[in-house]
Amino acid sequence: MIRINATERIHKDRRDWHNLRGMLPFLWEFRGRALFALGCLVLAKLANVGVPLVLKDIVDAFEGKQAQLLVLPVSLLLAYGVLKLSGSLFNELRDVIFARVRYRAMRRMSTRVLEHLHRLSLRYHLERQSGAVSRDLERGTRSVSTILNYMVFSVIPVVVEFTLVALVLLTKYEVVFMLVTFGTVVIYVGFTFAITEWRMDYRRQMNVLDSSANSQAFDSLLNYETVKYFGNERMELERYDGTLTEWEEVAVKSQGSMSLLNFGQGSIIAVGVTVIMFFAARGVVNGSMSIGDLVLVNAFMLQLFIPLGFLGIVYRQIKYALADMDLVFKLLEREPEIEDTPGAPALLLQQGAIRFDHVDFHYQSERAILRGIDFHINPGEKVAVVGHSGAGKSTLARLLFRSYDVNAGRILIDGQDIRGVTQQSLRAAIGIVPQDTVLFNDSIYYNLAYGRPEATREEIERAAELAHVRTFIESLPRGWDTLVGERGLKLSGGEKQRVAIARTILKRPRILVFDEATSSLDSHTEQAIQQTLLEVAEDHTTLVIAHRLSTVVDADRILVMDAGRIIEQGEHRRLLADGGTYAAMWELQQREREETAAVPSSSVIL
């Protein structure tokens, strides 16, 4: 169970003010509109305060003409109606004017958060929980609207109205009326703040547990097939329900404390109204106040305490929204691990020569991944990297793409350290076909065009043809408009891989990286794709990361990695002749292929 101590609460208060200041840039764009809306708010409150004053005069007019009950104070009644209408008009005008401010702020916040998430480095996205981030983002964006809504439509109006009422009470009546009225307000606000701060612990716990439950549900659905493979539906439900059980207990306590708060607020208001009406009634009896004055004071009390009763809810909602907003602002304050150096130039791509210069790298300091990696790829050359799982092969591609920075050494492209150029220009020069291809939940055409959105349809169809996927696409009932499903789950592994190859072809990069690019393909398709890759890679600097040695026999040079080091390098025939690790791997894979080919197809379980 999560507890918030006093030190953490003080820090939280500071964070609230910090976050409120952080909202100001989102309002600055429509500052004129916001000021105009506030002007409408003040006019609406002037009309509201004027209504009890006119009502007093109406009552006093009737009181002075008891013998002429049919004589109506027409001008006062018209003034009463105009003030009522004006209050409603200015309130609605305020809403219309401020709507653009509020929704634009939500839009800007959402866009900024998504932009920042894209700026954050690969390490963050590998460690994050998608469901929790999604829920925090949703609540945080909604909190901007909540705070603006309550501040403009609840808090500021009440403050303005209190100020106007105070002026009326001070100028027209004894000071005791103002003292009782605002003494009640102070006690009410103090009680509300104190209890709400206590209740916020429950809210924070509910938020954490809600995000955790949402993340668990999202994760189990994302891994639907794995859950089915192992028959662990019950385990997933029990885990999810266990978290919701904790959430339920905290939610019940939260509701109980809310009832205590509501009762206390109601009691304070009841006592305050009773005391002030006692003084008003006494004034009528001793002749210092008229019936109209009693009606005026009573109307002011109702006019103040009705929104004041709602102010308790407003304060709680603002505190909840601040708690939600804090998650988003903490995310925005998280610095990307990989950033461009100030004033970094774009990569000046000439021939596309690559050099790994004595590179060391680790994800965690206690476990080295790469040790002293030193090799080069000449322009137009194809270099393959092979080795057992965990040797560090795929890490080379991540470092070249600058998903991470090296811990020692450097990586050069055409003699330029990639840490000294802009990430955008570096990544524009590199096309990667990853081992695990993930597609957007959109049409095949959209996923293909993603490689170069400005490409023509003819160019997209040509890229699909080169990747041997066009015939498959056109055979589908909806053709190019076929939806691929979330993460491309409606396509087979081979089909997804061919789409990935096609969009990389469409990108037309100078440097190509194939990270197990044919690992999901059958032998027939693999041979066709290999020929395509050979054609595509012509005149390109190419890095091929492979497990199947048969796919890299045509490489200009093959690097053999083991435990983060390059232990052998050379052409296919030379490495076989050397009789080292590569030769042993080749022999093992050839034997496996022969054994697989010897197994009757009827005995293979698909």
Coordinates of C-alpha atoms in Angstrom, one line a residue:
M1 CA 0.0 0.0 0.0
I2 CA 1.3 3.5 -0.9
R3 CA 1.7 6.1 1.8
I4 CA 2.5 9.8 1.4
N5 CA 4.6 11.3 4.3
A6 CA 4.7 15.0 5.3
T7 CA 7.9 15.7 3.3
E8 CA 6.5 14.1 0.2
R9 CA 3.3 16.2 0.7
I10 CA 5.3 19.5 0.8
H11 CA 7.1 18.4 -2.3
K12 CA 3.8 17.7 -3.9
D13 CA 2.5 21.1 -3.1
R14 CA 5.5 22.7 -4.7
R15 CA 5.0 20.4 -7.7
D16 CA 1.3 21.6 -8.0
W17 CA 2.4 25.3 -8.3
H18 CA 5.2 24.3 -10.7
N19 CA 2.7 22.4 -12.9
L20 CA 0.2 25.3 -12.8
R21 CA 2.9 27.6 -14.0
G22 CA 3.7 25.0 -16.7
M23 CA 0.2 25.4 -18.1
L24 CA 0.7 29.1 -18.9
P25 CA 2.5 28.6 -22.2
F26 CA -0.5 26.6 -23.4
L27 CA -2.8 29.6 -22.7
W28 CA -0.5 32.3 -24.1
E29 CA -1.6 31.7 -27.7
F30 CA -5.1 32.9 -27.0
R31 CA -4.3 35.4 -24.1
G32 CA -6.6 38.1 -25.7
R33 CA -9.5 35.7 -25.9
A34 CA -8.9 34.5 -22.4
L35 CA -8.9 38.1 -21.1
F36 CA -12.1 38.8 -23.0
A37 CA -13.8 35.7 -21.5
L38 CA -12.7 36.9 -18.0
G39 CA -14.3 40.3 -18.8
C40 CA -17.6 38.5 -19.6
L41 CA -17.3 36.7 -16.4
V42 CA -17.0 39.9 -14.4
L43 CA -20.0 41.4 -16.2
A44 CA -22.0 38.3 -15.5
K45 CA -21.2 38.5 -11.8
L46 CA -22.1 42.2 -11.7
A47 CA -25.5 41.3 -13.1
N48 CA -25.9 38.5 -10.5
V49 CA -25.1 40.7 -7.6
G50 CA -27.4 43.4 -9.0
V51 CA -30.4 40.9 -8.9
P52 CA -30.7 40.8 -5.1
L53 CA -30.4 44.6 -5.0
V54 CA -33.3 45.1 -7.4
L55 CA -35.2 42.4 -5.5
K56 CA -34.8 44.4 -2.3
D57 CA -36.2 47.5 -4.0
I58 CA -39.1 45.6 -5.4
V59 CA -40.0 44.2 -1.9
D60 CA -39.6 47.6 -0.3
A61 CA -41.8 49.1 -3.0
F62 CA -44.6 46.6 -2.2
E63 CA -44.1 47.1 1.5
G64 CA -44.6 50.9 1.2
K65 CA -47.8 50.5 -0.9
Q66 CA -49.9 48.1 1.1
A67 CA -53.1 49.9 0.2
Q68 CA -52.3 49.8 -3.5
L69 CA -51.4 46.2 -4.1
L70 CA -52.3 46.4 -7.8
V71 CA -49.7 49.0 -8.5
L72 CA -46.6 47.2 -9.9
P73 CA -43.1 48.7 -9.9
V74 CA -42.7 48.1 -13.6
S75 CA -39.3 49.6 -14.0
L76 CA -37.9 47.6 -11.2
L77 CA -39.4 44.4 -12.6
L78 CA -38.0 45.1 -16.0
A79 CA -34.6 45.8 -14.4
Y80 CA -34.8 42.5 -12.6
G81 CA -35.5 40.7 -15.9
V82 CA -32.7 42.5 -17.7
L83 CA -30.2 41.6 -15.0
K84 CA -31.2 38.0 -15.1
L85 CA -31.0 37.9 -18.9
S86 CA -27.6 39.7 -18.8
G87 CA -26.2 37.2 -16.3
S88 CA -27.2 34.3 -18.5
L89 CA -26.0 36.1 -21.7
F90 CA -22.5 36.9 -20.3
N91 CA -22.1 33.4 -18.8
E92 CA -22.8 31.8 -22.2
L93 CA -20.7 34.3 -24.0
R94 CA -17.8 33.5 -21.6
D95 CA -18.3 29.7 -22.3
V96 CA -18.2 30.2 -26.1
I97 CA -15.2 32.6 -26.1
F98 CA -13.2 30.3 -23.7
A99 CA -14.0 27.1 -25.4
R100 CA -11.3 27.7 -28.0
V101 CA -8.7 28.4 -25.3
R102 CA -9.5 25.3 -23.4
Y103 CA -9.6 22.8 -26.3
R104 CA -6.5 24.3 -27.9
A105 CA -4.7 23.9 -24.6
M106 CA -5.7 20.2 -24.6
R107 CA -4.6 19.8 -28.2
R108 CA -1.3 21.4 -27.6
M109 CA -0.6 19.4 -24.5
S110 CA -1.5 16.1 -26.2
T111 CA 0.7 17.0 -29.2
R112 CA 3.6 18.0 -27.0
V113 CA 3.5 14.8 -25.0
L114 CA 3.4 12.6 -28.1
E115 CA 6.3 14.6 -29.6
H116 CA 8.3 14.2 -26.3
L117 CA 7.5 10.4 -26.3
H118 CA 9.0 10.2 -29.8
R119 CA 12.0 12.1 -28.6
L120 CA 12.7 9.8 -25.7
S121 CA 15.3 7.2 -26.4
L122 CA 14.9 3.5 -27.2
R123 CA 15.8 2.5 -23.6
Y124 CA 12.8 4.3 -22.2
H125 CA 10.4 2.6 -24.7
L126 CA 11.8 -0.8 -24.0
E127 CA 11.3 -0.3 -20.2
R128 CA 8.0 1.5 -20.2
Q129 CA 4.6 -0.2 -19.7
S130 CA 2.4 0.8 -22.7
G131 CA -0.9 0.5 -20.8
A132 CA 0.2 2.6 -17.9
V133 CA 1.6 5.3 -20.1
S134 CA -1.6 5.4 -22.2
R135 CA -3.7 5.8 -19.1
D136 CA -1.5 8.4 -17.5
L137 CA -1.4 10.3 -20.8
E138 CA -5.2 10.2 -21.0
R139 CA -5.7 11.4 -17.5
G140 CA -3.0 14.0 -17.7
T141 CA -4.5 15.6 -20.9
R142 CA -8.0 15.5 -19.4
S143 CA -6.6 17.2 -16.3
V144 CA -5.7 20.3 -18.4
S145 CA -9.4 20.7 -19.4
T146 CA -10.5 20.0 -15.9
I147 CA -8.3 22.7 -14.3
L148 CA -9.1 25.3 -16.9
N149 CA -12.8 24.5 -16.7
Y150 CA -13.0 24.8 -12.9
M151 CA -10.7 27.8 -12.6
V152 CA -12.6 29.9 -15.2
F153 CA -16.2 28.6 -14.5
S154 CA -16.0 28.0 -10.7
V155 CA -13.1 29.4 -8.7
I156 CA -12.6 32.9 -10.3
P157 CA -16.4 33.5 -10.5
V158 CA -16.8 32.8 -6.8
V159 CA -13.9 35.1 -5.9
V160 CA -15.3 37.9 -8.0
E161 CA -18.8 37.4 -6.5
F162 CA -17.4 37.4 -3.0
T163 CA -15.6 40.6 -3.6
L164 CA -18.7 42.3 -5.0
V165 CA -20.9 41.1 -2.1
A166 CA -18.3 42.2 0.4
L167 CA -18.4 45.8 -1.0
V168 CA -22.2 45.8 -0.8
L169 CA -22.3 44.5 2.8
L170 CA -19.6 46.9 3.9
T171 CA -21.3 50.0 2.4
K172 CA -25.0 49.2 3.3
Y173 CA -25.0 47.2 6.5
E174 CA -23.3 46.7 9.8
V175 CA -19.8 45.1 9.7
V176 CA -21.1 42.1 11.6
F177 CA -22.8 40.8 8.4
M178 CA -19.6 40.8 6.5
L179 CA -17.7 39.3 9.4
V180 CA -20.1 36.4 9.8
T181 CA -20.4 35.8 6.1
F182 CA -16.7 35.7 5.4
G183 CA -15.8 34.1 8.7
T184 CA -18.1 31.2 7.6
V185 CA -16.3 31.1 4.3
V186 CA -12.8 31.0 5.9
I187 CA -13.8 28.2 8.2
Y188 CA -15.5 26.3 5.3
V189 CA -12.4 26.7 3.1
G190 CA -10.0 25.7 5.8
F191 CA -12.0 22.6 6.7
T192 CA -12.3 21.6 3.0
F193 CA -8.6 22.0 2.4
A194 CA -7.6 20.1 5.5
I195 CA -9.9 17.1 4.8
T196 CA -9.2 17.1 1.1
E197 CA -5.4 16.9 1.7
W198 CA -6.0 13.9 3.9
R199 CA -8.2 12.3 1.2
M200 CA -5.6 12.9 -1.5
D201 CA -3.5 9.9 -0.2
Y202 CA -6.4 7.7 -1.2
R203 CA -6.7 9.3 -4.6
R204 CA -3.0 8.8 -5.3
Q205 CA -3.2 5.2 -4.3
M206 CA -6.2 4.7 -6.6
N207 CA -4.3 6.3 -9.5
V208 CA -1.3 4.0 -9.1
L209 CA -3.5 0.9 -8.7
D210 CA -5.7 1.9 -11.7
S211 CA -2.7 2.3 -13.9
S212 CA -1.2 -1.0 -12.8
A213 CA -4.5 -2.9 -13.4
N214 CA -4.8 -1.2 -16.8
S215 CA -1.2 -2.2 -17.7
Q216 CA -1.8 -5.8 -16.6
A217 CA -5.0 -6.0 -18.8
F218 CA -3.3 -4.4 -21.8
D219 CA -0.3 -6.7 -21.4
S220 CA -2.4 -9.9 -21.2
L221 CA -4.4 -8.9 -24.3
L222 CA -1.2 -7.9 -26.2
N223 CA 0.1 -11.4 -25.4
Y224 CA -3.2 -13.1 -26.1
E225 CA -1.7 -16.0 -28.0
T226 CA 0.9 -16.7 -25.3
V227 CA -1.9 -16.7 -22.7
K228 CA -3.8 -19.3 -24.8
Y229 CA -0.7 -21.4 -25.5
F230 CA -0.2 -22.0 -21.7
G231 CA -3.8 -21.9 -20.7
N232 CA -3.1 -19.1 -18.2
E233 CA -6.4 -17.2 -18.6
R234 CA -7.3 -17.9 -14.9
M235 CA -3.9 -16.6 -13.7
E236 CA -4.2 -13.4 -15.7
L237 CA -7.7 -12.8 -14.3
E238 CA -6.6 -13.5 -10.8
R239 CA -3.6 -11.1 -11.2
Y240 CA -5.9 -8.4 -12.6
D241 CA -8.6 -9.0 -10.0
G242 CA -6.1 -8.9 -7.2
T243 CA -5.0 -5.4 -8.2
L244 CA -8.6 -4.3 -8.6
T245 CA -9.3 -5.7 -5.1
E246 CA -6.7 -3.3 -3.6
W247 CA -8.2 -0.5 -5.7
E248 CA -11.7 -1.3 -4.4
E249 CA -10.6 -1.1 -0.8
V250 CA -9.0 2.2 -1.3
A251 CA -12.0 3.5 -3.3
V252 CA -14.4 2.6 -0.5
K253 CA -12.2 4.4 2.1
S254 CA -12.1 7.4 -0.3
Q255 CA -15.9 7.4 -0.6
G256 CA -16.3 7.2 3.2
S257 CA -13.9 10.2 3.7
M258 CA -15.9 12.1 1.1
S259 CA -19.1 11.6 3.1
L260 CA -17.4 13.0 6.2
L261 CA -16.2 16.0 4.2
N262 CA -19.7 16.7 2.7
F263 CA -21.4 16.5 6.1
G264 CA -18.8 18.8 7.7
Q265 CA -19.3 21.3 4.9
G266 CA -23.1 21.2 5.2
S267 CA -22.8 21.8 9.0
I268 CA -20.6 24.9 8.6
I269 CA -23.0 26.4 6.0
A270 CA -26.1 25.7 8.1
V271 CA -24.5 27.4 11.2
G272 CA -23.4 30.4 9.1
V273 CA -26.8 30.9 7.5
T274 CA -28.6 30.6 10.8
V275 CA -26.3 33.2 12.5
I276 CA -26.5 35.8 9.7
M277 CA -30.3 35.4 9.4
F278 CA -30.6 35.9 13.2
F279 CA -28.8 39.3 12.9
A280 CA -31.0 40.2 9.9
A281 CA -34.2 39.4 11.7
R282 CA -33.1 41.4 14.7
G283 CA -32.5 44.4 12.4
V284 CA -36.0 44.1 11.0
V285 CA -37.5 44.0 14.5
N286 CA -35.6 47.0 15.8
G287 CA -36.3 49.0 12.6
S288 CA -32.7 49.3 11.4
M289 CA -33.5 47.1 8.4
S290 CA -36.5 46.7 6.1
I291 CA -38.1 43.5 4.9
G292 CA -36.3 44.1 1.6
D293 CA -33.0 44.2 3.5
L294 CA -33.7 40.8 5.0
V295 CA -34.6 39.5 1.6
L296 CA -31.4 41.0 0.2
V297 CA -29.1 39.4 2.9
N298 CA -30.9 36.1 2.5
A299 CA -30.5 36.2 -1.3
F300 CA -26.8 37.1 -0.9
M301 CA -26.3 34.1 1.4
L302 CA -28.0 31.7 -1.0
Q303 CA -26.2 33.2 -3.9
L304 CA -22.8 32.7 -2.1
F305 CA -23.3 29.4 -0.4
I306 CA -24.8 27.5 -3.3
P307 CA -21.6 27.9 -5.4
L308 CA -19.6 27.6 -2.1
G309 CA -21.1 24.1 -1.6
F310 CA -19.9 23.3 -5.0
L311 CA -16.5 24.8 -4.4
G312 CA -15.6 21.8 -2.1
I313 CA -16.2 19.5 -5.1
V314 CA -14.2 21.9 -7.3
Y315 CA -11.2 21.9 -4.9
R316 CA -11.2 18.1 -4.8
Q317 CA -11.4 17.8 -8.6
I318 CA -8.6 20.4 -9.1
K319 CA -6.4 18.5 -6.6
Y320 CA -7.2 15.2 -8.4
A321 CA -6.5 16.9 -11.8
L322 CA -3.2 18.2 -10.4
A323 CA -2.2 14.7 -9.3
D324 CA -3.0 13.4 -12.8
M325 CA -1.2 16.4 -14.5
D326 CA 1.9 15.7 -12.4
L327 CA 2.4 12.4 -14.2
V328 CA 2.4 14.1 -17.5
F329 CA 4.7 17.0 -16.5
K330 CA 7.2 14.5 -15.0
L331 CA 7.1 12.7 -18.3
L332 CA 7.8 16.0 -20.1
E333 CA 10.7 16.7 -17.7
R334 CA 12.3 13.4 -18.5
E335 CA 15.4 14.2 -20.6
P336 CA 16.1 12.1 -23.7
E337 CA 19.1 9.8 -23.4
I338 CA 20.2 10.7 -26.9
E339 CA 20.3 14.3 -27.9
D340 CA 21.8 16.4 -30.7
T341 CA 24.8 18.5 -29.6
P342 CA 24.0 22.2 -29.8
G343 CA 24.4 23.5 -33.3
A344 CA 25.0 20.0 -34.7
P345 CA 25.2 20.0 -38.5
A346 CA 23.4 17.6 -40.8
L347 CA 25.3 14.5 -41.9
L348 CA 27.2 15.2 -45.1
L349 CA 26.6 12.0 -46.9
Q350 CA 29.1 11.3 -49.7
Q351 CA 29.8 7.7 -50.3
G352 CA 28.4 6.0 -47.2
A353 CA 31.6 4.6 -45.7
I354 CA 31.1 3.2 -42.2
R355 CA 33.7 2.7 -39.5
F356 CA 33.4 1.2 -36.0
D357 CA 36.5 2.5 -34.2
H358 CA 37.3 0.4 -31.1
V359 CA 33.7 0.5 -29.8
D360 CA 32.7 -0.6 -26.3
F361 CA 29.1 -0.7 -25.2
H362 CA 26.9 -1.9 -22.3
Y363 CA 23.3 -1.6 -21.5
Q364 CA 24.1 -2.1 -17.8
S365 CA 27.5 -1.3 -16.4
E366 CA 27.9 -4.7 -14.9
R367 CA 27.5 -6.5 -18.2
A368 CA 29.5 -5.6 -21.3
I369 CA 27.9 -6.2 -24.6
L370 CA 30.6 -5.1 -27.1
R371 CA 34.3 -5.0 -26.5
G372 CA 36.8 -3.3 -28.8
I373 CA 34.7 -3.7 -32.0
D374 CA 36.8 -2.4 -34.8
F375 CA 35.9 -2.8 -38.5
H376 CA 34.9 -0.8 -41.6
I377 CA 32.5 -1.1 -44.5
N378 CA 33.7 0.5 -47.7
P379 CA 31.2 2.4 -49.9
G380 CA 29.0 -0.1 -51.8
E381 CA 30.4 -3.0 -49.8
K382 CA 28.3 -5.7 -48.2
V383 CA 29.5 -6.8 -44.8
A384 CA 27.7 -9.6 -42.8
V385 CA 27.8 -10.1 -39.1
V386 CA 27.1 -13.6 -37.8
G387 CA 27.4 -15.3 -34.4
H388 CA 25.4 -17.1 -31.7
S389 CA 22.5 -15.5 -30.0
G390 CA 23.7 -12.9 -27.5
A391 CA 26.9 -12.2 -29.3
G392 CA 26.0 -8.5 -29.8
K393 CA 25.1 -8.6 -33.5
S394 CA 21.8 -6.6 -33.3
T395 CA 23.4 -4.1 -31.0
L396 CA 25.7 -3.0 -33.9
A397 CA 22.6 -1.8 -35.8
R398 CA 21.2 0.0 -32.8
L399 CA 24.4 1.9 -32.3
L400 CA 24.8 2.7 -36.0
F401 CA 21.2 4.1 -35.9
R402 CA 22.1 5.9 -32.7
S403 CA 19.4 4.4 -30.6
Y404 CA 22.2 4.3 -28.0
D405 CA 25.5 6.1 -27.7
V406 CA 28.8 4.1 -27.5
N407 CA 30.5 4.0 -24.1
A408 CA 34.0 4.1 -25.7
G409 CA 35.3 4.5 -29.2
R410 CA 33.3 6.0 -32.0
I411 CA 31.2 5.3 -35.1
L412 CA 32.0 7.2 -38.3
I413 CA 30.1 7.7 -41.5
D414 CA 32.2 9.3 -44.2
G415 CA 34.6 10.3 -41.5
Q416 CA 32.0 12.1 -39.4
D417 CA 31.3 11.0 -35.8
I418 CA 27.6 10.2 -35.7
R419 CA 27.3 11.8 -32.3
G420 CA 28.3 15.1 -33.8
V421 CA 25.5 15.3 -36.5
T422 CA 21.7 15.6 -36.2
Q423 CA 19.8 12.4 -35.5
Q424 CA 17.3 13.2 -38.2
S425 CA 19.9 13.5 -41.0
L426 CA 21.7 10.3 -39.7
R427 CA 18.5 8.2 -39.7
A428 CA 17.4 9.6 -43.1
A429 CA 20.5 8.0 -44.5
I430 CA 19.9 4.5 -43.0
G431 CA 17.2 2.0 -43.9
I432 CA 16.6 -0.8 -41.5
V433 CA 14.7 -4.0 -42.0
P434 CA 14.4 -5.4 -38.5
Q435 CA 13.9 -9.0 -37.4
D436 CA 10.6 -8.3 -35.7
T437 CA 8.5 -6.2 -38.1
V438 CA 5.7 -4.2 -36.5
L439 CA 3.1 -2.6 -38.7
F440 CA 0.5 0.1 -38.0
N441 CA -3.1 -0.9 -37.6
D442 CA -4.0 0.6 -40.9
S443 CA -4.1 -0.5 -44.6
I444 CA -1.2 -2.3 -46.4
Y445 CA -0.9 0.8 -48.6
Y446 CA -0.5 3.1 -45.6
N447 CA 2.2 0.8 -44.2
L448 CA 4.1 0.7 -47.5
A449 CA 3.8 4.5 -48.1
Y450 CA 5.2 5.0 -44.6
G451 CA 8.7 4.5 -46.0
R452 CA 8.3 7.8 -48.0
P453 CA 4.9 9.4 -47.6
E454 CA 5.4 11.7 -50.5
A455 CA 6.0 8.8 -52.9
T456 CA 3.6 8.3 -55.9
R457 CA 1.4 5.3 -56.1
E458 CA 3.5 3.9 -59.0
E459 CA 6.6 4.1 -56.8
I460 CA 4.9 2.3 -54.0
E461 CA 3.6 -0.4 -56.3
R462 CA 7.1 -0.8 -57.8
A463 CA 8.6 -1.2 -54.3
A464 CA 6.0 -3.9 -53.5
E465 CA 6.9 -5.7 -56.7
L466 CA 10.6 -5.6 -55.9
A467 CA 9.8 -7.1 -52.5
H468 CA 7.7 -9.9 -54.1
V469 CA 4.6 -8.8 -52.2
R470 CA 2.5 -7.0 -54.9
T471 CA 0.9 -10.2 -56.2
F472 CA -0.1 -11.2 -52.7
I473 CA -1.6 -7.8 -52.0
E474 CA -3.6 -7.7 -55.2
S475 CA -5.0 -11.2 -54.5
L476 CA -6.7 -10.0 -51.2
P477 CA -10.4 -9.1 -51.4
R478 CA -9.7 -5.5 -50.4
G479 CA -6.3 -5.3 -52.1
W480 CA -4.2 -2.3 -51.1
D481 CA -6.9 -1.2 -48.6
T482 CA -6.6 -4.4 -46.5
L483 CA -6.2 -3.6 -42.8
V484 CA -3.3 -5.5 -41.3
G485 CA -4.6 -5.4 -37.7
E486 CA -2.8 -4.3 -34.6
R487 CA 1.0 -4.7 -35.0
G488 CA 0.3 -6.4 -38.3
L489 CA -1.2 -9.6 -36.6
K490 CA -3.5 -10.3 -39.6
L491 CA -0.4 -11.0 -41.8
S492 CA 2.0 -13.9 -41.6
G493 CA 5.6 -13.3 -40.5
G494 CA 6.8 -13.6 -44.1
E495 CA 4.2 -11.2 -45.4
K496 CA 5.0 -8.7 -42.7
Q497 CA 8.7 -9.0 -43.5
R498 CA 8.1 -8.4 -47.2
V499 CA 6.1 -5.3 -46.5
A500 CA 9.0 -4.1 -44.3
I501 CA 11.5 -4.7 -47.1
A502 CA 9.2 -2.9 -49.6
R503 CA 8.9 0.2 -47.5
T504 CA 12.7 0.3 -46.9
I505 CA 13.2 0.1 -50.6
L506 CA 10.8 3.0 -51.0
K507 CA 12.8 5.1 -48.5
R508 CA 15.8 4.9 -50.8
P509 CA 18.5 5.2 -48.1
R510 CA 22.3 5.2 -48.9
I511 CA 23.0 2.7 -46.1
L512 CA 21.1 -0.5 -45.7
V513 CA 20.9 -2.7 -42.6
F514 CA 19.2 -6.1 -42.7
D515 CA 18.7 -7.5 -39.2
E516 CA 17.7 -11.1 -39.7
A517 CA 15.6 -9.7 -42.6
T518 CA 14.6 -13.1 -44.0
S519 CA 14.3 -15.0 -40.7
S520 CA 10.5 -15.3 -41.1
L521 CA 10.4 -16.5 -44.7
D522 CA 10.1 -20.0 -46.1
S523 CA 13.0 -21.3 -48.2
H524 CA 11.3 -20.5 -51.6
T525 CA 10.4 -16.9 -50.6
E526 CA 13.8 -16.5 -48.9
Q527 CA 15.6 -17.3 -52.2
A528 CA 13.5 -14.8 -54.1
I529 CA 14.0 -12.1 -51.4
Q530 CA 17.7 -12.7 -51.3
Q531 CA 17.9 -12.0 -55.0
T532 CA 15.8 -8.8 -54.4
L533 CA 18.1 -7.7 -51.6
L534 CA 21.1 -8.3 -53.8
E535 CA 19.6 -6.0 -56.4
V536 CA 18.5 -3.4 -53.8
A537 CA 21.9 -3.4 -52.1
E538 CA 23.8 -2.8 -55.3
D539 CA 25.8 0.5 -54.9
H540 CA 24.6 0.7 -51.3
T541 CA 26.7 0.3 -48.2
T542 CA 25.1 -2.7 -46.6
L543 CA 25.3 -4.3 -43.1
V544 CA 23.7 -7.7 -42.9
I545 CA 23.1 -9.3 -39.5
A546 CA 22.2 -12.9 -39.9
H547 CA 21.8 -16.2 -38.2
R548 CA 21.4 -18.4 -41.3
L549 CA 24.9 -18.5 -42.8
S550 CA 23.5 -19.5 -46.2
T551 CA 22.1 -16.0 -46.6
V552 CA 25.4 -14.2 -46.4
V553 CA 27.7 -16.4 -48.5
D554 CA 27.8 -13.6 -51.1
A555 CA 29.0 -10.9 -48.6
D556 CA 32.2 -9.1 -49.4
R557 CA 33.3 -9.8 -45.9
I558 CA 31.9 -11.8 -42.9
L559 CA 32.5 -10.9 -39.3
V560 CA 32.1 -13.6 -36.7
M561 CA 31.2 -12.4 -33.2
D562 CA 31.3 -14.1 -29.9
A563 CA 30.7 -12.6 -26.5
G564 CA 30.9 -9.1 -27.9
R565 CA 34.1 -9.5 -29.8
I566 CA 35.0 -10.1 -33.4
I567 CA 36.9 -13.3 -33.4
E568 CA 37.1 -14.0 -37.2
Q569 CA 36.6 -12.1 -40.4
G570 CA 37.0 -12.8 -44.1
E571 CA 35.1 -14.1 -47.1
H572 CA 33.0 -17.2 -46.9
R573 CA 35.4 -19.6 -48.6
R574 CA 38.4 -18.4 -46.6
L575 CA 36.5 -18.7 -43.3
L576 CA 35.5 -22.3 -44.2
A577 CA 39.1 -23.0 -45.1
D578 CA 40.4 -21.7 -41.8
G579 CA 38.3 -24.3 -40.0
G580 CA 37.4 -22.0 -37.1
T581 CA 34.1 -21.0 -35.4
Y582 CA 32.5 -20.0 -38.7
A583 CA 33.3 -23.4 -40.3
A584 CA 31.8 -25.2 -37.3
M585 CA 28.7 -23.1 -37.4
W586 CA 28.4 -23.8 -41.2
E587 CA 28.8 -27.5 -40.7
L588 CA 26.2 -27.5 -37.9
Q589 CA 23.6 -25.6 -40.0
Q590 CA 24.2 -27.8 -43.1
R591 CA 23.6 -30.9 -41.0
E592 CA 20.4 -29.4 -39.6
R593 CA 19.1 -28.6 -43.1
E594 CA 19.8 -32.1 -44.2
E595 CA 18.1 -33.6 -41.2
T596 CA 15.1 -31.3 -41.8
A597 CA 14.9 -32.2 -45.5
A598 CA 15.0 -35.9 -44.6
V599 CA 12.0 -35.7 -42.3
P600 CA 8.8 -36.7 -44.2
S601 CA 6.4 -33.8 -44.5
S602 CA 3.6 -35.8 -42.9
S603 CA 5.4 -35.9 -39.6
V604 CA 6.0 -32.2 -39.4
I605 CA 3.6 -30.5 -37.1
L606 CA 2.6 -27.0 -38.4

